[in-house]
């Protein structure tokens, strides 16, 4: 809807106004894509069988000035049958139900949609009456059942406008809110007394990018105020009708909270704005298991009978639709909090959510993005994280153990399900035998031979689950079924940017279709919106991120300097130690000494980062033996949320005790944590952060070596340096912070790495001895 113009399809109008009943996600038959394909085939068959007297796929549009709106309602009639010259509106529906279960009361929405088409057709063709027919087609048996009823134009008109009246209540709510929002956005001033260094330039660039419907890649160091520098100009652009809904996309919960706080700050300055934060279904569900079954969940039972009241209530009483608010209103109105939040996102001005909701082809928000998207702006926070995340979004894998375990459970050898499971299991077993004694193999061709077996499995699983949906639990089968559908969905994207690889471990076989270069798929996904802003403190080198994240030469780039005084950071490099894998054992004791020398000049809290847990544990053991008086804590690879918080809570703002935290680069304590002031005095970074050598990294190396000659850089160097920069960025978090960063590795002195240093690292000092390091740090603190 724009201003006083309401434009909506017949189907969406009917489904919005007349939805009712329960959420029931128990298995109901084919997947959505399969049902769509079957529905298309059924339509084509019935339309062809109609002969010359059957006119199919008739586009209709009804436009009128009604109340204080210009209303445009459009759609496509499945068919009009001429019965002795009299038109009959035909609405075709596919089903898996037996025909004896189908009567005229099966689904009121079917009649409602057909009656709306009937009104528009009769009105535009000067008819006082006509017949409306529902044609049900069983996709399994190919049976057809037709139900026909006569209607007078006056009755159809009354029904049609009764639905329009109910919809316009919501349209008026939206229109009035948008007018209020836009006026407040135009009047909004920057919500801080002054701009930080680089902040105004960034905000102007974001506004210009949205205005021109382009993409912008911004490296903005810690302290720039990236969140408000993107949200404020986006809101201003919305007030000027230069963009519609804003999607603030993140990889971590803490970033979502920062976005919420930024919008709250603008509200405090007079902005009228609705924002929603989407939470994963498993986290927000009120039940022990997220099983959307009206027999199991009281919130699913009758959800659609109550959800409109819940939306009306929260919209008129809240502006920030946070998780807490959504849960409170869900309990008040007894609706599913996850489905409620998805519906509510349609009414929000900004949607704060994970990357998956915009980009992952298996779970993206179809209500926004299924049909080429709309006038949206994507604000992509911590965009460096999107590289690996997008590779996984566009990749898929299956495991032999899935099918073997299910085969053992469903061991009735006469069933089609057992046979289908056996064939997939045998095919994966044959792959393992074929390539022995090698533990892995890689091929550029897609594994087409297994696609048919997987499709046969999904078909048999559908048949089985359709018949068994009210009996015992089949959650394992259902999980594998959806995983296989996801695999086949990703297989549709297979092109030159993909490889197939197999890995075996003992009796296990893993088959993966792996997306090496996600740029094309991301570029496609970004076309669902109008503009996109990628921003992070560590987009180095920015050309690499632009290339891999779907950008091109025409996109804007921006590299900002740190707003903080560089003299507040003491940056030293120890280039006399090699941390390469072959030399690590010789480095333990020397590293322990350099760590102690760096932290001994000022009492307080420090973090030491390593490229792996094993390296960290070896140095930690030696450090504790050499310096038993120092208090140390260490990250583990199995920490709970409570243990993570307890780890960070030990970094007190004022202390006369020395605390050294040992952690892993790229882990939970190397980005996304904010230890301001004396909570962290320094970071010691051991190694250049190279990802662990593995099959996938080597495949990426080979691919980009052939594509652009930068295989090692794309697979190892750039991702590794990104981890280093993130870890180093924990130290200086505000204008008042002072601290040290010590880089330990001979490679940090190489030109290839130095050219990746940010501008505010230009004052680094290379030290050759412990004494030289100690003096340099002592001079800094004094």
XYZ file of C-alpha atoms in Angstrom:
782
model
C 0.000 0.000 0.000
C 1.223 3.524 -0.829
C -0.599 6.571 0.596
C -4.278 6.103 -0.325
C -3.729 3.385 -2.911
C -4.497 -0.188 -1.822
C -3.281 -2.839 -4.241
C -3.698 -6.511 -3.345
C -4.344 -9.843 -5.028
C -7.630 -11.676 -4.588
C -5.867 -14.583 -2.947
C -3.948 -12.463 -0.428
C -7.076 -10.444 0.360
C -9.127 -13.540 1.123
C -6.403 -15.302 3.068
C -5.690 -12.246 5.206
C -9.307 -11.445 6.090
C -10.774 -14.938 6.411
C -7.928 -17.025 7.851
C -9.001 -19.164 10.785
C -8.275 -22.396 12.595
C -5.076 -23.953 13.912
C -1.434 -24.210 12.937
C -0.822 -27.822 11.973
C 2.646 -28.574 10.665
C 2.257 -32.301 10.931
C 3.189 -33.997 7.703
C 0.438 -33.346 5.169
C 1.990 -34.696 2.006
C 4.357 -33.293 -0.582
C 6.747 -30.447 -0.027
C 5.735 -26.934 -1.051
C 7.726 -27.059 -4.282
C 6.335 -30.487 -5.129
C 2.779 -29.335 -4.402
C 3.276 -26.279 -6.597
C 4.504 -28.467 -9.438
C 1.655 -30.944 -8.993
C -0.822 -28.066 -8.832
C 0.495 -26.624 -12.097
C 0.201 -30.001 -13.811
C -3.338 -30.494 -12.473
C -4.399 -27.062 -13.701
C -2.981 -27.739 -17.134
C -4.703 -31.119 -17.397
C -8.141 -29.795 -16.399
C -7.792 -26.730 -18.619
C -6.802 -28.861 -21.621
C -9.633 -31.327 -20.962
C -12.099 -28.420 -20.980
C -11.911 -28.182 -24.746
C -12.820 -25.187 -26.862
C -15.518 -24.067 -24.416
C -12.915 -23.586 -21.659
C -10.927 -20.333 -21.470
C -7.995 -20.649 -19.058
C -5.868 -18.238 -17.026
C -7.927 -15.057 -17.326
C -6.298 -11.980 -15.774
C -8.762 -9.680 -13.994
C -8.398 -6.350 -12.224
C -11.044 -4.398 -10.321
C -10.389 -0.738 -9.514
C -12.666 1.592 -7.594
C -12.656 4.681 -5.387
C -14.047 3.326 -2.148
C -14.272 5.031 1.227
C -11.136 7.200 1.187
C -8.983 4.766 -0.804
C -8.202 3.951 -4.390
C -8.651 0.166 -4.293
C -7.045 -2.120 -6.892
C -7.736 -5.841 -6.584
C -6.350 -8.209 -9.170
C -5.819 -11.868 -9.834
C -6.066 -14.694 -12.306
C -9.115 -16.911 -12.777
C -8.134 -20.541 -13.377
C -10.782 -20.907 -16.022
C -14.149 -19.792 -17.406
C -16.325 -22.554 -18.855
C -18.993 -21.573 -21.345
C -21.966 -23.831 -20.559
C -24.519 -23.290 -23.333
C -23.117 -19.789 -23.652
C -23.400 -19.034 -19.930
C -20.034 -18.461 -18.168
C -19.047 -20.599 -15.194
C -16.136 -19.443 -13.008
C -13.885 -22.452 -12.357
C -11.487 -22.494 -9.397
C -9.126 -25.516 -9.419
C -7.730 -26.979 -6.198
C -5.404 -29.965 -5.762
C -5.755 -32.377 -2.858
C -4.583 -35.713 -1.502
C -7.876 -36.331 0.308
C -10.196 -39.147 -0.833
C -13.050 -37.725 -2.908
C -15.679 -38.945 -0.437
C -14.191 -36.560 2.158
C -14.660 -33.525 -0.085
C -17.862 -31.514 0.092
C -18.839 -27.874 -0.331
C -17.838 -27.090 3.275
C -14.268 -28.403 2.941
C -12.584 -24.986 2.896
C -14.495 -21.664 3.018
C -11.445 -19.847 1.576
C -11.844 -21.778 -1.677
C -15.382 -20.460 -2.152
C -14.378 -16.965 -1.014
C -11.639 -16.698 -3.630
C -13.931 -18.023 -6.370
C -16.755 -15.667 -5.354
C -14.437 -12.644 -5.543
C -13.426 -13.691 -9.057
C -17.093 -14.234 -9.846
C -18.020 -10.715 -8.747
C -15.229 -9.052 -10.762
C -16.037 -11.093 -13.890
C -19.798 -10.511 -13.642
C -19.396 -6.801 -12.933
C -17.063 -6.264 -15.872
C -19.126 -8.353 -18.291
C -22.566 -6.961 -17.413
C -23.892 -10.224 -15.905
C -26.634 -10.305 -13.284
C -25.837 -13.902 -12.306
C -23.457 -16.744 -13.021
C -22.379 -20.137 -11.694
C -19.228 -20.747 -9.678
C -17.520 -24.132 -9.672
C -14.847 -25.653 -7.445
C -12.900 -28.402 -9.196
C -10.931 -30.701 -6.883
C -8.153 -32.831 -8.401
C -6.586 -35.685 -6.395
C -2.877 -35.716 -7.308
C -2.474 -39.360 -6.260
C -5.509 -40.960 -7.917
C -6.102 -38.356 -10.689
C -9.792 -38.303 -9.662
C -11.805 -35.117 -10.188
C -14.770 -33.793 -8.231
C -16.758 -30.687 -9.249
C -19.069 -28.676 -7.016
C -21.160 -25.949 -8.712
C -23.435 -23.292 -7.205
C -25.412 -20.395 -8.779
C -24.930 -16.805 -7.553
C -26.627 -13.449 -8.113
C -24.436 -10.419 -8.773
C -25.927 -8.490 -5.849
C -24.974 -11.288 -3.427
C -21.460 -11.542 -4.826
C -21.070 -7.770 -4.587
C -22.217 -7.728 -0.968
C -19.776 -10.537 -0.107
C -16.898 -8.900 -1.986
C -17.266 -5.532 -0.275
C -17.750 -7.099 3.138
C -14.217 -8.520 2.751
C -12.866 -5.240 1.382
C -14.395 -3.377 4.355
C -12.590 -5.641 6.809
C -9.309 -5.260 4.957
C -9.535 -1.475 4.788
C -9.609 -1.294 8.588
C -6.038 -2.627 8.481
C -5.116 -0.555 5.425
C -6.218 2.606 7.237
C -4.154 1.606 10.290
C -1.102 1.142 8.058
C -1.661 4.332 6.049
C -2.108 6.524 9.102
C 0.924 5.008 10.791
C 3.126 5.465 7.702
C 2.134 9.130 7.465
C 3.044 9.646 11.119
C 6.296 7.694 10.727
C 7.408 9.570 7.609
C 6.700 12.981 9.118
C 8.705 12.092 12.226
C 11.549 10.690 10.100
C 11.764 13.894 8.057
C 11.947 15.950 11.244
C 14.448 13.625 12.944
C 17.864 15.057 13.820
C 20.994 12.969 14.385
C 20.447 11.494 17.870
C 23.845 12.552 19.235
C 25.148 16.056 19.908
C 28.035 15.641 17.446
C 29.231 13.263 14.764
C 32.323 11.178 15.439
C 35.191 11.228 12.956
C 34.013 9.559 9.746
C 30.456 9.136 10.976
C 28.866 11.911 8.953
C 30.674 10.779 5.785
C 29.429 7.253 6.317
C 25.832 8.363 6.945
C 25.853 10.515 3.783
C 27.258 7.621 1.745
C 24.565 5.263 3.053
C 21.788 7.743 2.182
C 23.208 8.303 -1.306
C 23.510 4.538 -1.887
C 19.875 3.957 -0.901
C 18.746 6.905 -3.028
C 20.546 5.461 -6.050
C 19.457 1.851 -5.340
C 23.046 0.602 -5.274
C 25.415 -1.328 -2.989
C 28.002 0.072 -0.596
C 30.899 -1.714 1.140
C 32.201 0.123 4.202
C 35.153 -0.663 6.439
C 34.526 1.425 9.531
C 36.830 0.787 12.514
C 35.595 0.287 16.044
C 34.251 3.526 17.471
C 32.843 4.878 14.219
C 29.315 4.099 15.382
C 28.417 1.886 12.451
C 24.942 0.926 13.630
C 23.540 4.443 13.987
C 25.509 5.552 10.904
C 23.513 3.090 8.801
C 20.134 3.099 10.523
C 19.786 6.890 10.804
C 20.246 7.615 7.055
C 18.094 4.593 6.174
C 15.275 5.955 8.336
C 15.704 9.402 6.784
C 15.511 7.812 3.316
C 12.333 5.992 4.361
C 10.803 9.294 5.435
C 11.510 10.651 1.949
C 9.948 7.561 0.296
C 13.320 6.491 -1.099
C 13.007 3.020 0.438
C 10.416 0.803 2.028
C 11.092 -1.715 4.766
C 14.573 -1.945 6.290
C 16.164 -5.324 7.046
C 18.982 -5.102 9.587
C 20.837 -8.388 9.126
C 23.307 -9.781 11.652
C 25.169 -12.942 12.600
C 25.033 -12.524 16.375
C 22.441 -11.761 19.043
C 24.512 -8.944 20.569
C 24.444 -7.041 17.254
C 20.644 -7.265 17.213
C 20.535 -5.707 20.671
C 22.759 -2.838 19.506
C 20.375 -2.224 16.583
C 17.382 -2.196 18.964
C 19.167 0.352 21.162
C 19.955 2.576 18.175
C 16.297 2.639 17.111
C 15.244 3.308 20.733
C 17.594 6.285 20.800
C 15.981 7.708 17.644
C 12.524 7.125 19.165
C 13.651 9.134 22.185
C 14.382 11.977 19.740
C 10.841 11.909 18.347
C 10.880 9.130 15.744
C 7.653 7.151 15.402
C 8.902 3.746 14.301
C 7.950 0.077 14.571
C 10.768 -2.472 14.699
C 10.753 -6.216 15.219
C 13.499 -8.634 16.224
C 12.992 -12.154 14.904
C 14.036 -15.041 17.130
C 14.595 -18.606 15.943
C 11.613 -20.925 16.345
C 13.463 -23.303 18.671
C 14.401 -20.460 21.029
C 11.061 -18.655 21.232
C 8.753 -21.687 21.349
C 6.910 -22.045 24.675
C 6.824 -25.856 24.517
C 9.582 -28.360 25.209
C 9.559 -29.407 21.552
C 8.736 -26.984 18.700
C 6.008 -29.275 17.398
C 3.296 -27.188 15.713
C 0.484 -29.643 16.291
C -2.877 -28.479 17.703
C -3.160 -31.740 19.657
C 0.184 -31.021 21.352
C 0.342 -27.227 21.595
C -2.419 -24.992 22.954
C -0.801 -22.007 21.192
C -1.122 -23.715 17.805
C -4.725 -24.696 18.515
C -6.949 -21.916 17.106
C -3.943 -19.650 16.444
C -5.458 -18.059 13.320
C -8.716 -17.295 15.151
C -6.822 -15.043 17.573
C -3.710 -13.748 15.801
C -5.361 -10.653 14.261
C -6.430 -9.477 17.720
C -2.856 -10.027 18.943
C -1.410 -7.993 16.056
C -3.918 -5.180 16.591
C -3.154 -5.110 20.307
C 0.646 -5.027 20.083
C 0.673 -2.608 17.134
C -1.420 -0.050 18.977
C 0.463 -0.348 22.263
C 4.120 -1.023 21.435
C 6.771 0.294 19.084
C 9.589 -2.164 19.747
C 8.505 -5.740 19.025
C 11.322 -7.409 20.939
C 11.402 -11.042 21.971
C 10.078 -10.142 25.433
C 7.181 -8.156 23.972
C 6.287 -10.871 21.461
C 6.295 -13.529 24.169
C 4.121 -11.393 26.465
C 1.452 -10.707 23.810
C 1.595 -14.302 22.585
C 0.740 -15.558 26.051
C -1.951 -12.903 26.469
C -3.702 -13.902 23.219
C -2.640 -17.587 23.265
C -0.934 -17.598 19.874
C 2.273 -19.187 18.597
C 5.067 -16.655 19.272
C 7.095 -17.635 16.198
C 4.242 -17.488 13.678
C 2.966 -14.347 15.418
C 6.369 -12.689 14.938
C 6.431 -13.608 11.236
C 2.970 -12.089 10.708
C 3.954 -9.051 12.748
C 7.028 -8.483 10.562
C 4.639 -7.397 7.779
C 3.607 -4.446 9.962
C 7.099 -3.442 11.124
C 9.154 -0.668 9.550
C 12.436 -2.432 10.325
C 13.093 -6.157 10.690
C 16.153 -7.103 12.743
C 17.132 -10.708 12.077
C 19.770 -13.254 11.146
C 21.286 -13.381 7.644
C 19.364 -16.597 6.965
C 16.005 -14.830 6.834
C 17.102 -12.866 3.769
C 19.560 -15.131 1.976
C 19.212 -18.848 2.794
C 17.113 -20.417 -0.006
C 15.756 -23.022 2.420
C 14.431 -20.646 5.091
C 14.276 -17.077 3.742
C 11.101 -15.080 4.445
C 8.899 -16.069 1.535
C 6.256 -13.504 2.474
C 8.776 -10.832 1.401
C 11.198 -12.464 -0.997
C 9.482 -15.295 -2.877
C 8.378 -13.136 -5.788
C 11.410 -10.924 -6.479
C 11.148 -8.977 -3.236
C 10.363 -5.289 -3.082
C 11.508 -1.817 -2.139
C 13.763 -3.009 0.683
C 17.104 -1.884 2.072
C 19.488 -4.491 3.492
C 21.835 -3.258 6.234
C 24.340 -6.095 6.643
C 26.216 -5.826 9.936
C 29.585 -7.544 10.583
C 29.578 -8.403 6.887
C 32.886 -10.287 7.148
C 30.891 -13.119 8.755
C 28.706 -13.468 5.664
C 31.482 -15.080 3.588
C 31.517 -18.430 5.372
C 27.855 -18.205 6.324
C 26.786 -17.781 2.709
C 28.968 -20.695 1.585
C 27.062 -22.883 4.007
C 23.682 -21.438 3.004
C 24.275 -22.462 -0.593
C 25.852 -25.846 0.217
C 24.236 -29.086 1.357
C 25.301 -32.521 2.556
C 23.970 -35.973 3.352
C 25.356 -38.762 5.548
C 25.205 -42.496 5.016
C 24.371 -43.102 8.696
C 21.037 -41.275 8.271
C 19.743 -43.869 5.855
C 21.293 -46.903 7.563
C 19.692 -46.023 10.917
C 16.284 -45.412 9.331
C 16.606 -48.658 7.368
C 17.106 -50.512 10.628
C 14.044 -48.874 12.150
C 11.730 -49.326 9.170
C 12.885 -52.862 8.437
C 9.760 -54.269 6.831
C 11.460 -55.377 3.626
C 8.327 -55.286 1.514
C 7.754 -51.562 1.910
C 8.797 -48.968 -0.628
C 10.364 -46.888 2.146
C 12.721 -49.708 3.159
C 13.759 -50.271 -0.437
C 14.370 -46.561 -1.042
C 16.483 -46.279 2.125
C 18.452 -49.368 1.132
C 19.243 -47.969 -2.308
C 20.563 -44.657 -0.962
C 22.588 -46.457 1.701
C 24.041 -48.844 -0.900
C 24.903 -45.996 -3.268
C 26.851 -44.159 -0.557
C 28.537 -47.412 0.457
C 29.567 -47.961 -3.166
C 31.041 -44.449 -3.278
C 33.194 -45.317 -0.281
C 34.391 -48.615 -1.766
C 35.011 -47.100 -5.174
C 37.471 -44.573 -3.770
C 39.258 -46.691 -1.165
C 41.857 -46.458 0.220
C 41.525 -42.661 -0.161
C 39.536 -40.982 2.600
C 38.137 -38.334 0.245
C 37.667 -37.362 -3.356
C 36.577 -34.222 -5.196
C 34.857 -33.842 -8.559
C 33.537 -30.860 -10.476
C 30.524 -32.812 -11.792
C 27.369 -32.932 -9.706
C 26.309 -36.327 -8.279
C 23.327 -36.778 -10.592
C 23.268 -40.537 -10.091
C 22.168 -40.134 -6.487
C 19.527 -37.452 -7.153
C 17.035 -39.999 -8.484
C 17.530 -42.261 -5.441
C 16.998 -39.313 -3.106
C 13.851 -38.246 -4.990
C 12.538 -41.820 -4.751
C 13.213 -41.722 -1.007
C 11.304 -38.446 -0.556
C 8.353 -39.852 -2.479
C 8.239 -43.004 -0.350
C 8.718 -40.967 2.824
C 5.820 -38.702 1.814
C 3.544 -41.686 1.247
C 4.537 -43.241 4.550
C 4.271 -40.042 6.605
C 0.931 -39.091 5.038
C -0.552 -42.374 6.250
C 1.222 -42.367 9.621
C 0.894 -38.729 10.672
C -1.486 -39.414 13.518
C 0.341 -42.496 14.837
C 3.708 -42.935 16.569
C 6.497 -40.378 16.424
C 8.479 -40.324 13.185
C 10.601 -37.261 13.924
C 13.870 -38.860 12.748
C 12.374 -39.799 9.408
C 10.857 -36.334 9.072
C 14.204 -34.670 9.847
C 16.042 -36.720 7.213
C 13.218 -36.097 4.752
C 13.570 -32.310 5.098
C 17.377 -32.520 4.988
C 17.159 -34.435 1.713
C 14.690 -31.894 0.304
C 17.197 -29.193 1.244
C 19.962 -31.107 -0.514
C 17.868 -31.416 -3.672
C 16.901 -27.734 -3.421
C 20.557 -26.667 -3.333
C 21.330 -29.086 -6.185
C 19.189 -26.868 -8.437
C 21.871 -24.156 -8.130
C 24.766 -26.389 -9.177
C 27.108 -24.645 -11.645
C 30.807 -23.915 -12.168
C 31.075 -22.410 -8.683
C 30.273 -25.793 -7.092
C 32.156 -29.024 -6.517
C 31.056 -32.353 -5.107
C 33.191 -34.087 -2.528
C 33.000 -37.278 -0.515
C 34.697 -37.861 2.835
C 34.724 -41.107 4.778
C 35.499 -41.703 8.424
C 35.389 -45.341 9.464
C 31.959 -46.515 8.302
C 30.555 -42.993 7.823
C 30.266 -41.383 4.394
C 29.600 -37.693 3.896
C 28.549 -36.423 0.471
C 28.513 -32.654 0.036
C 27.711 -30.281 -2.800
C 29.923 -27.371 -1.835
C 29.515 -23.763 -2.973
C 33.031 -22.384 -3.415
C 32.049 -18.926 -4.605
C 28.752 -17.619 -3.143
C 28.964 -14.293 -4.993
C 26.499 -15.147 -7.769
C 23.864 -16.530 -5.389
C 24.231 -13.552 -3.054
C 23.935 -11.178 -6.009
C 20.677 -12.896 -6.927
C 19.428 -12.687 -3.349
C 20.287 -8.982 -3.097
C 18.054 -8.322 -6.093
C 15.123 -9.087 -3.808
C 15.695 -5.640 -2.366
C 16.497 -2.153 -3.600
C 19.871 -1.453 -1.992
C 22.421 -3.080 0.313
C 24.992 -1.700 2.749
C 27.771 -4.081 3.855
C 29.700 -2.804 6.867
C 32.267 -4.095 9.331
C 35.378 -2.999 11.177
C 37.348 -5.626 9.241
C 36.596 -5.689 5.513
C 40.262 -6.052 4.583
C 41.011 -6.053 1.724
C 37.746 -4.481 0.689
C 38.057 -5.696 -2.919
C 38.058 -9.297 -1.685
C 34.837 -8.807 0.258
C 33.179 -6.929 -2.572
C 34.050 -9.773 -4.936
C 32.992 -12.663 -2.712
C 29.800 -11.005 -1.367
C 28.173 -10.350 -4.718
C 29.433 -6.871 -5.516
C 30.918 -5.510 -8.724
C 33.042 -2.620 -10.007
C 30.070 -0.239 -10.045
C 29.438 -0.582 -6.303
C 30.608 2.045 -3.853
C 33.483 1.367 -1.444
C 34.522 3.296 1.624
C 37.441 2.793 4.035
C 37.313 5.019 7.120
C 40.101 5.823 9.559
C 39.758 5.071 13.254
C 38.129 7.929 15.202
C 40.381 7.188 18.175
C 43.785 8.699 18.862
C 46.257 6.159 17.498
C 48.661 6.985 20.339
C 46.213 5.291 22.710
C 47.234 1.965 21.150
C 50.657 0.448 21.647
C 51.219 -1.923 18.714
C 54.255 -4.196 18.733
C 55.373 -7.046 16.478
C 57.605 -9.940 17.504
C 58.906 -11.260 14.193
C 61.587 -13.571 15.585
C 59.174 -16.433 16.355
C 57.632 -18.786 13.819
C 54.201 -20.170 14.722
C 53.928 -22.314 11.606
C 52.639 -25.761 12.397
C 56.029 -27.460 11.959
C 57.706 -24.992 14.348
C 55.081 -24.688 17.054
C 56.593 -27.105 19.542
C 59.815 -25.047 19.611
C 57.855 -21.821 20.216
C 55.929 -22.623 23.421
C 58.457 -21.365 25.960
C 59.436 -18.247 24.016
C 55.791 -17.273 23.553
C 55.119 -17.735 27.260
C 58.007 -15.356 28.045
C 56.790 -12.710 25.612
C 53.257 -12.918 27.018
C 54.584 -12.364 30.528
C 56.816 -9.492 29.437
C 53.907 -7.757 27.706
C 51.544 -7.964 30.677
C 54.045 -7.324 33.459
C 54.304 -3.559 32.911
C 50.776 -2.760 34.085
C 48.505 -4.816 36.334
C 45.094 -5.583 34.894
C 43.200 -7.797 32.443
C 44.612 -9.245 29.219
C 43.519 -11.686 26.516
C 45.877 -13.992 24.624
C 44.602 -15.452 21.347
C 45.823 -18.639 19.644
C 45.058 -20.281 16.295
C 43.905 -23.551 17.935
C 42.895 -25.065 21.262
C 45.877 -27.435 21.245
C 48.369 -24.595 20.773
C 46.644 -22.594 23.501
C 46.684 -25.488 25.971
C 50.368 -26.272 25.381
C 51.475 -22.663 25.951
C 49.092 -22.249 28.895
C 50.599 -25.256 30.680
C 54.142 -23.898 30.244
C 53.086 -20.349 31.197
C 51.518 -21.565 34.446
C 54.678 -23.537 35.293
C 56.949 -20.573 34.584
C 54.750 -17.891 36.203
C 52.624 -19.595 38.887
C 51.602 -16.308 40.527
C 49.686 -15.092 37.486
C 45.945 -15.812 37.474
C 44.840 -17.477 34.236
C 41.511 -18.577 32.800
C 40.974 -20.419 29.538
C 38.279 -20.831 26.919
C 37.011 -24.358 26.325
C 35.327 -25.650 23.187
C 32.207 -26.785 25.079
C 31.270 -23.666 27.046
C 27.631 -23.045 27.908
C 26.087 -19.570 27.791
C 26.474 -19.341 31.576
C 30.143 -20.345 31.404
C 30.806 -17.723 28.732
C 29.247 -15.020 30.883
C 31.225 -16.205 33.924
C 34.440 -15.995 31.871
C 33.770 -12.382 30.854
C 32.528 -11.389 34.320
C 36.049 -11.953 35.655
C 37.283 -8.995 33.611
C 36.523 -6.390 36.282
C 36.834 -2.693 35.411
C 39.155 -1.865 38.309
C 41.557 -4.413 39.701
C 44.939 -4.681 41.363
C 45.187 -8.290 40.207
C 46.740 -9.635 37.024
C 44.301 -11.723 34.955
C 45.213 -13.405 31.688
C 42.478 -14.988 29.611
C 43.572 -17.592 27.077
C 41.258 -17.838 24.060
C 41.051 -18.931 20.432
C 41.020 -16.595 17.428
C 37.736 -16.635 15.545
C 35.958 -17.910 18.652
C 33.356 -16.490 20.984
C 35.781 -14.137 22.769
C 37.538 -12.693 19.720
C 34.619 -10.666 18.335
C 31.307 -9.319 19.543
C 32.511 -8.664 23.118
C 32.826 -5.138 24.505
C 35.307 -4.844 27.408
C 35.615 -1.072 27.711
C 38.081 0.899 29.818
C 40.170 -1.067 32.297
C 38.190 -4.252 31.693
C 40.810 -5.075 29.027
C 44.297 -3.557 28.850
C 45.679 -5.568 25.998
C 45.597 -8.448 23.547
C 48.457 -10.754 22.569
C 47.822 -12.484 19.253
C 49.808 -15.620 18.459
C 49.923 -16.489 14.755
C 48.341 -14.996 11.652
C 44.980 -16.718 12.179
C 45.086 -19.027 9.172
C 42.105 -21.370 9.090
C 42.999 -24.971 9.823
C 44.184 -26.800 6.724
C 41.357 -29.036 5.589
C 39.767 -30.432 2.466
C 37.302 -27.558 2.023
C 39.952 -24.841 2.397
C 42.197 -26.583 -0.110
C 39.297 -26.877 -2.569
C 38.673 -23.127 -2.207
C 42.410 -22.518 -2.749
C 42.435 -24.520 -5.991
C 39.267 -22.838 -7.282
C 40.436 -19.244 -6.793
C 43.984 -19.994 -7.910
C 42.478 -20.926 -11.268
C 39.921 -18.109 -11.244
C 42.007 -15.090 -10.238
C 45.435 -16.306 -9.076
C 44.601 -15.528 -5.438
C 43.899 -19.022 -4.141
C 45.988 -18.863 -0.949
C 44.811 -15.350 -0.203
C 41.096 -16.169 -0.580
C 41.270 -19.520 1.221
C 43.688 -18.740 4.041
C 45.400 -15.341 4.269
C 42.417 -12.959 4.118
C 40.147 -15.003 6.428
C 43.081 -15.413 8.834
C 43.968 -11.722 8.923
C 40.298 -10.962 9.510
C 40.465 -13.010 12.719
C 43.580 -11.112 13.790
C 41.934 -7.738 13.224
C 38.802 -8.803 15.086
C 40.821 -9.988 18.089
C 42.928 -6.810 18.104
C 39.742 -4.755 17.940
C 38.737 -5.896 21.426
C 41.271 -3.516 23.040
C 40.306 0.063 22.089
C 36.523 0.425 22.410
C 36.108 4.119 23.284
C 37.898 7.474 23.148
C 39.220 7.010 26.693
C 40.593 3.477 26.252
C 44.340 2.836 26.205
C 45.894 -0.545 25.605
C 48.460 -2.755 23.919
C 48.332 -5.202 21.022
C 51.224 -7.616 20.571
C 51.463 -9.637 17.355
C 53.675 -12.737 17.567
C 54.668 -14.339 14.259
C 57.457 -13.763 11.763
C 54.873 -13.397 8.979
C 53.496 -10.179 10.485
C 56.698 -8.487 9.258
C 56.123 -9.597 5.660
C 54.927 -7.058 3.095
C 51.956 -9.270 2.119
C 50.603 -8.949 5.657
C 51.670 -5.366 6.314
C 49.640 -4.162 3.337
C 46.556 -5.548 5.104
C 47.162 -3.422 8.211
C 44.486 -0.781 8.827
C 45.500 2.873 8.619
C 45.627 3.324 12.398
C 48.309 0.614 12.639
C 50.906 2.657 10.769
C 52.813 3.366 14.006
C 53.615 -0.301 14.763
C 57.040 -1.170 16.196
C 58.980 -4.337 15.504
C 60.859 -5.636 18.573
C 63.683 -8.164 18.480
C 64.126 -9.026 22.169
C 62.206 -9.331 25.420
C 64.043 -6.311 26.772
C 63.118 -4.194 23.768
C 59.468 -5.191 24.099
C 59.468 -4.464 27.827
C 60.951 -1.004 27.343
C 58.519 -0.163 24.520
C 55.475 -1.107 26.613
C 56.870 0.540 29.763
C 57.352 3.789 27.841
C 53.785 3.552 26.559
C 52.221 3.167 29.995
C 54.394 5.861 31.603
